[in-house]
XYZ file of C-alpha atoms in Angstrom:
253
model
C 14.830 68.989 -44.668
C 12.918 68.405 -41.322
C 14.089 66.909 -38.542
C 13.650 63.467 -37.120
C 11.863 63.047 -33.486
C 13.575 62.942 -31.030
C 14.453 59.729 -29.580
C 14.717 59.863 -25.854
C 16.434 57.276 -23.037
C 15.358 57.061 -19.576
C 18.325 56.735 -16.648
C 18.958 57.127 -13.157
C 21.885 59.956 -12.723
C 24.714 58.209 -11.614
C 27.124 60.929 -12.094
C 27.757 64.070 -10.337
C 27.306 65.954 -13.803
C 24.339 64.034 -14.403
C 23.171 65.336 -11.268
C 23.908 68.895 -12.217
C 22.258 68.592 -15.261
C 18.967 67.472 -13.463
C 19.545 70.913 -11.462
C 20.436 72.814 -14.358
C 16.508 72.228 -15.919
C 15.292 72.721 -12.556
C 17.041 75.792 -12.432
C 15.965 76.845 -15.564
C 11.992 75.777 -14.509
C 11.596 76.178 -10.897
C 14.160 79.924 -10.753
C 14.230 81.507 -14.225
C 10.506 80.983 -15.333
C 8.634 80.866 -12.268
C 10.219 82.804 -9.869
C 11.166 80.536 -7.247
C 14.045 80.357 -4.691
C 15.657 78.414 -1.699
C 19.088 78.416 0.101
C 20.805 76.242 -1.461
C 19.973 77.768 -4.856
C 23.116 78.535 -7.255
C 22.537 81.391 -9.020
C 25.901 81.587 -10.343
C 26.060 78.155 -11.608
C 22.651 78.100 -12.438
C 21.249 75.307 -10.564
C 18.516 74.659 -8.310
C 19.264 72.075 -5.516
C 18.374 71.696 -1.919
C 19.751 69.485 1.242
C 17.430 66.501 0.065
C 19.577 66.146 -3.455
C 22.117 63.372 -2.053
C 19.316 60.955 -0.797
C 16.761 61.443 -3.823
C 16.739 59.017 -6.462
C 17.166 61.741 -10.183
C 15.559 60.468 -12.615
C 16.109 61.659 -16.177
C 14.892 61.710 -19.676
C 17.346 61.946 -22.434
C 17.399 63.552 -26.054
C 19.652 60.979 -27.135
C 20.641 62.794 -30.690
C 20.983 66.074 -28.541
C 23.068 64.505 -25.632
C 19.859 67.235 -23.912
C 18.035 66.552 -20.549
C 14.532 67.170 -21.645
C 12.380 65.405 -18.162
C 13.761 65.185 -14.770
C 11.858 63.506 -11.971
C 13.090 63.484 -8.105
C 12.209 60.226 -6.665
C 12.969 59.292 -2.870
C 11.617 55.634 -1.196
C 10.486 55.383 2.568
C 14.153 53.492 3.109
C 15.859 56.859 1.511
C 13.995 58.760 3.694
C 15.268 57.192 6.693
C 18.501 57.772 5.757
C 17.035 61.452 4.967
C 15.330 61.722 8.503
C 11.926 62.590 6.783
C 10.531 62.659 3.598
C 10.799 66.210 1.519
C 7.104 67.384 1.952
C 7.186 67.063 5.666
C 7.955 70.341 6.370
C 4.469 70.916 4.354
C 2.215 68.130 5.371
C 1.686 65.921 7.985
C 2.053 62.569 6.721
C 1.225 60.454 9.596
C -1.327 57.970 7.818
C 1.180 56.592 5.326
C 3.570 56.543 7.374
C 1.822 54.256 9.368
C 0.568 52.478 6.596
C 2.802 49.914 6.586
C 3.205 50.546 2.906
C 5.920 51.058 0.463
C 5.977 54.239 -0.031
C 7.634 56.367 -2.857
C 7.618 60.528 -3.112
C 7.817 62.366 -5.999
C 8.671 65.864 -6.544
C 10.768 68.881 -8.847
C 8.862 66.914 -12.015
C 9.431 69.276 -15.024
C 10.455 69.149 -19.007
C 12.508 71.111 -21.159
C 10.085 74.054 -22.485
C 11.430 72.525 -25.889
C 9.799 69.502 -24.871
C 6.403 69.993 -23.591
C 3.308 68.726 -24.902
C 5.920 65.918 -26.911
C 6.616 62.345 -25.804
C 8.783 63.456 -23.502
C 6.584 63.216 -20.689
C 5.477 59.581 -21.966
C 8.696 59.159 -21.281
C 9.114 60.314 -17.900
C 6.163 58.046 -16.847
C 6.949 55.198 -18.762
C 10.421 55.566 -16.594
C 8.590 56.019 -13.125
C 6.486 52.415 -14.126
C 9.030 50.688 -14.086
C 10.953 52.666 -11.147
C 7.564 51.545 -9.359
C 7.553 47.945 -10.562
C 11.661 47.825 -9.269
C 10.685 48.651 -6.340
C 7.480 47.398 -5.034
C 5.680 51.014 -4.795
C 2.308 51.083 -3.258
C 1.785 54.502 -2.875
C 3.280 57.423 -4.562
C 2.818 60.666 -3.229
C 4.471 64.720 -3.175
C 3.864 68.342 -3.688
C 2.420 69.488 -7.271
C 2.239 73.101 -7.857
C -0.102 75.846 -9.135
C 2.145 79.374 -9.842
C 1.767 82.404 -7.507
C 0.992 82.480 -3.754
C -2.639 83.808 -3.805
C -5.178 81.096 -2.977
C -8.126 83.669 -4.243
C -6.840 83.716 -7.635
C -7.112 79.669 -7.694
C -10.262 79.346 -5.709
C -11.723 77.102 -8.746
C -9.337 74.573 -8.867
C -8.703 74.614 -5.129
C -12.181 73.820 -4.444
C -12.658 71.706 -7.543
C -9.913 69.379 -5.669
C -11.522 69.870 -2.470
C -14.935 68.623 -3.509
C -14.450 65.652 -5.866
C -10.581 64.280 -5.536
C -10.181 64.872 -1.621
C -8.056 61.344 -0.339
C -9.815 58.999 1.846
C -9.389 59.498 5.534
C -6.704 56.717 5.336
C -4.576 58.270 2.646
C -5.528 61.850 3.675
C -2.299 63.899 4.315
C -3.419 67.551 6.366
C -1.293 70.460 5.387
C 0.840 71.616 8.276
C 0.356 75.490 7.626
C -3.263 75.005 6.779
C -4.679 76.811 4.017
C -8.448 75.582 3.007
C -9.060 74.755 -0.466
C -12.973 74.810 -0.194
C -12.984 78.210 -1.803
C -15.706 77.926 -3.740
C -19.464 76.029 -3.279
C -20.069 73.208 -5.175
C -22.801 74.358 -6.471
C -21.270 77.820 -7.886
C -17.648 76.002 -9.124
C -16.944 77.273 -12.901
C -16.184 73.427 -13.882
C -14.653 75.061 -17.069
C -12.296 77.502 -15.746
C -10.892 74.681 -12.807
C -9.850 72.436 -14.723
C -7.936 75.331 -17.746
C -6.314 76.751 -14.385
C -4.810 73.001 -12.974
C -1.687 72.413 -14.036
C -1.334 69.387 -16.307
C 0.965 67.189 -14.053
C -2.334 67.461 -11.743
C -4.341 66.123 -14.290
C -2.399 63.760 -15.406
C -2.634 62.324 -11.465
C -6.523 62.792 -11.546
C -6.489 60.678 -14.289
C -4.924 58.233 -13.155
C -7.641 57.858 -9.873
C -5.311 60.615 -8.072
C -6.360 62.155 -5.106
C -5.435 64.974 -2.666
C -4.508 65.628 1.001
C -6.712 67.986 3.309
C -5.805 71.623 3.086
C -3.345 73.447 0.023
C 0.395 74.840 1.415
C 1.087 78.480 0.451
C 5.330 77.957 -0.281
C 6.591 82.094 -0.732
C 9.694 81.062 -1.032
C 9.144 79.135 -4.527
C 6.233 81.355 -5.079
C 3.811 78.611 -5.327
C 1.002 77.276 -3.754
C 0.804 73.379 -3.200
C -1.496 70.647 -2.927
C -0.479 66.709 -1.744
C -1.157 64.548 -4.899
C -1.486 60.668 -3.395
C -1.911 57.737 -5.621
C -2.594 54.254 -4.300
C -1.191 51.350 -7.387
C -3.685 48.989 -5.576
C -6.737 51.300 -6.604
C -5.757 51.694 -10.524
C -7.925 50.116 -12.994
C -6.481 48.536 -15.616
C -7.034 51.315 -18.441
C -5.206 53.690 -15.899
C -2.390 51.680 -15.295
C -1.885 51.109 -19.241
C -1.739 55.087 -19.489
C 0.718 55.152 -16.247
C 2.749 52.231 -17.804
C 2.717 54.226 -20.929
C 0.598 51.444 -22.830
C 2.681 48.553 -21.251
C 0.568 45.369 -21.682
C -1.596 46.529 -23.953
C -3.330 44.245 -26.806
C-alpha cells in the first residue's frame, strides 16, 4: 500500500523545542551536507545556530503526519534588525541603499528543506507561508544572501556572470559586497547559458522567476564554505503572474 502524500502546516516557531528543531534541520543541511560551520554551531547537539537567532522569526513547514520539520526559513523585519543592532547580511553587504529607502524591509535567510522533501510540495508551502507573512507585515522589499556551494569563484564563473549581466539590481536597490568579489567573470557574449542555469541553485532561480535582482559583487564565505550573492525582491515590481507564483496560486481565477 502506497503512503499518502504528506500534509503540511506552516507556523512561526513559538517554543524552544520548535527553534531547536529548526536549528537541527539547518545543521543537517548546512553543516553535515554542505560543510559549513560557525562560532556558535553545537556539534554535540547537532544544532546550527548563531547570535542572531533570538531576533529572527523562524518559519517552519511541518509534515503533520510524521511530526517532522520539512523546511525552515529565517525572517528578520527592519524593526527586529533595529533591536539586533544590524541585519545579518550587513557583515557581507553594504545595505545603505535599502536602509535609507524608507520602505519596509524583510531579510530572509537559512532557507532549507529536509532531503526527503526536495522537489515536492514542501517548498510550495514555504513560499506560501512567506507570502502570508509579507502581507501581514506590509513588507515592500525582501532581501538576503543566497549561496553557491564552494569558495572558488572561478569554478562558478558562468552562473555568477549570468547573474551580473542579466539580473543586476537597479541603482536604488543595488547593495554592494563589502569584501568585493566581482561576478563579471565571463563576457556576456561568451556565457555558457545552459551551464549557468544548471549550476544556479533552485532558490536563486526561484527569486529570478519572481523578478528578483542581485547586488553588486559576490562574497566568499570561508566559514560556511559558500560563495554568496545578495538577492533583492521589490514586491511593487512583481507582475500579476509573478504574484500568483509567489503566493502559491492565491487569487487565481
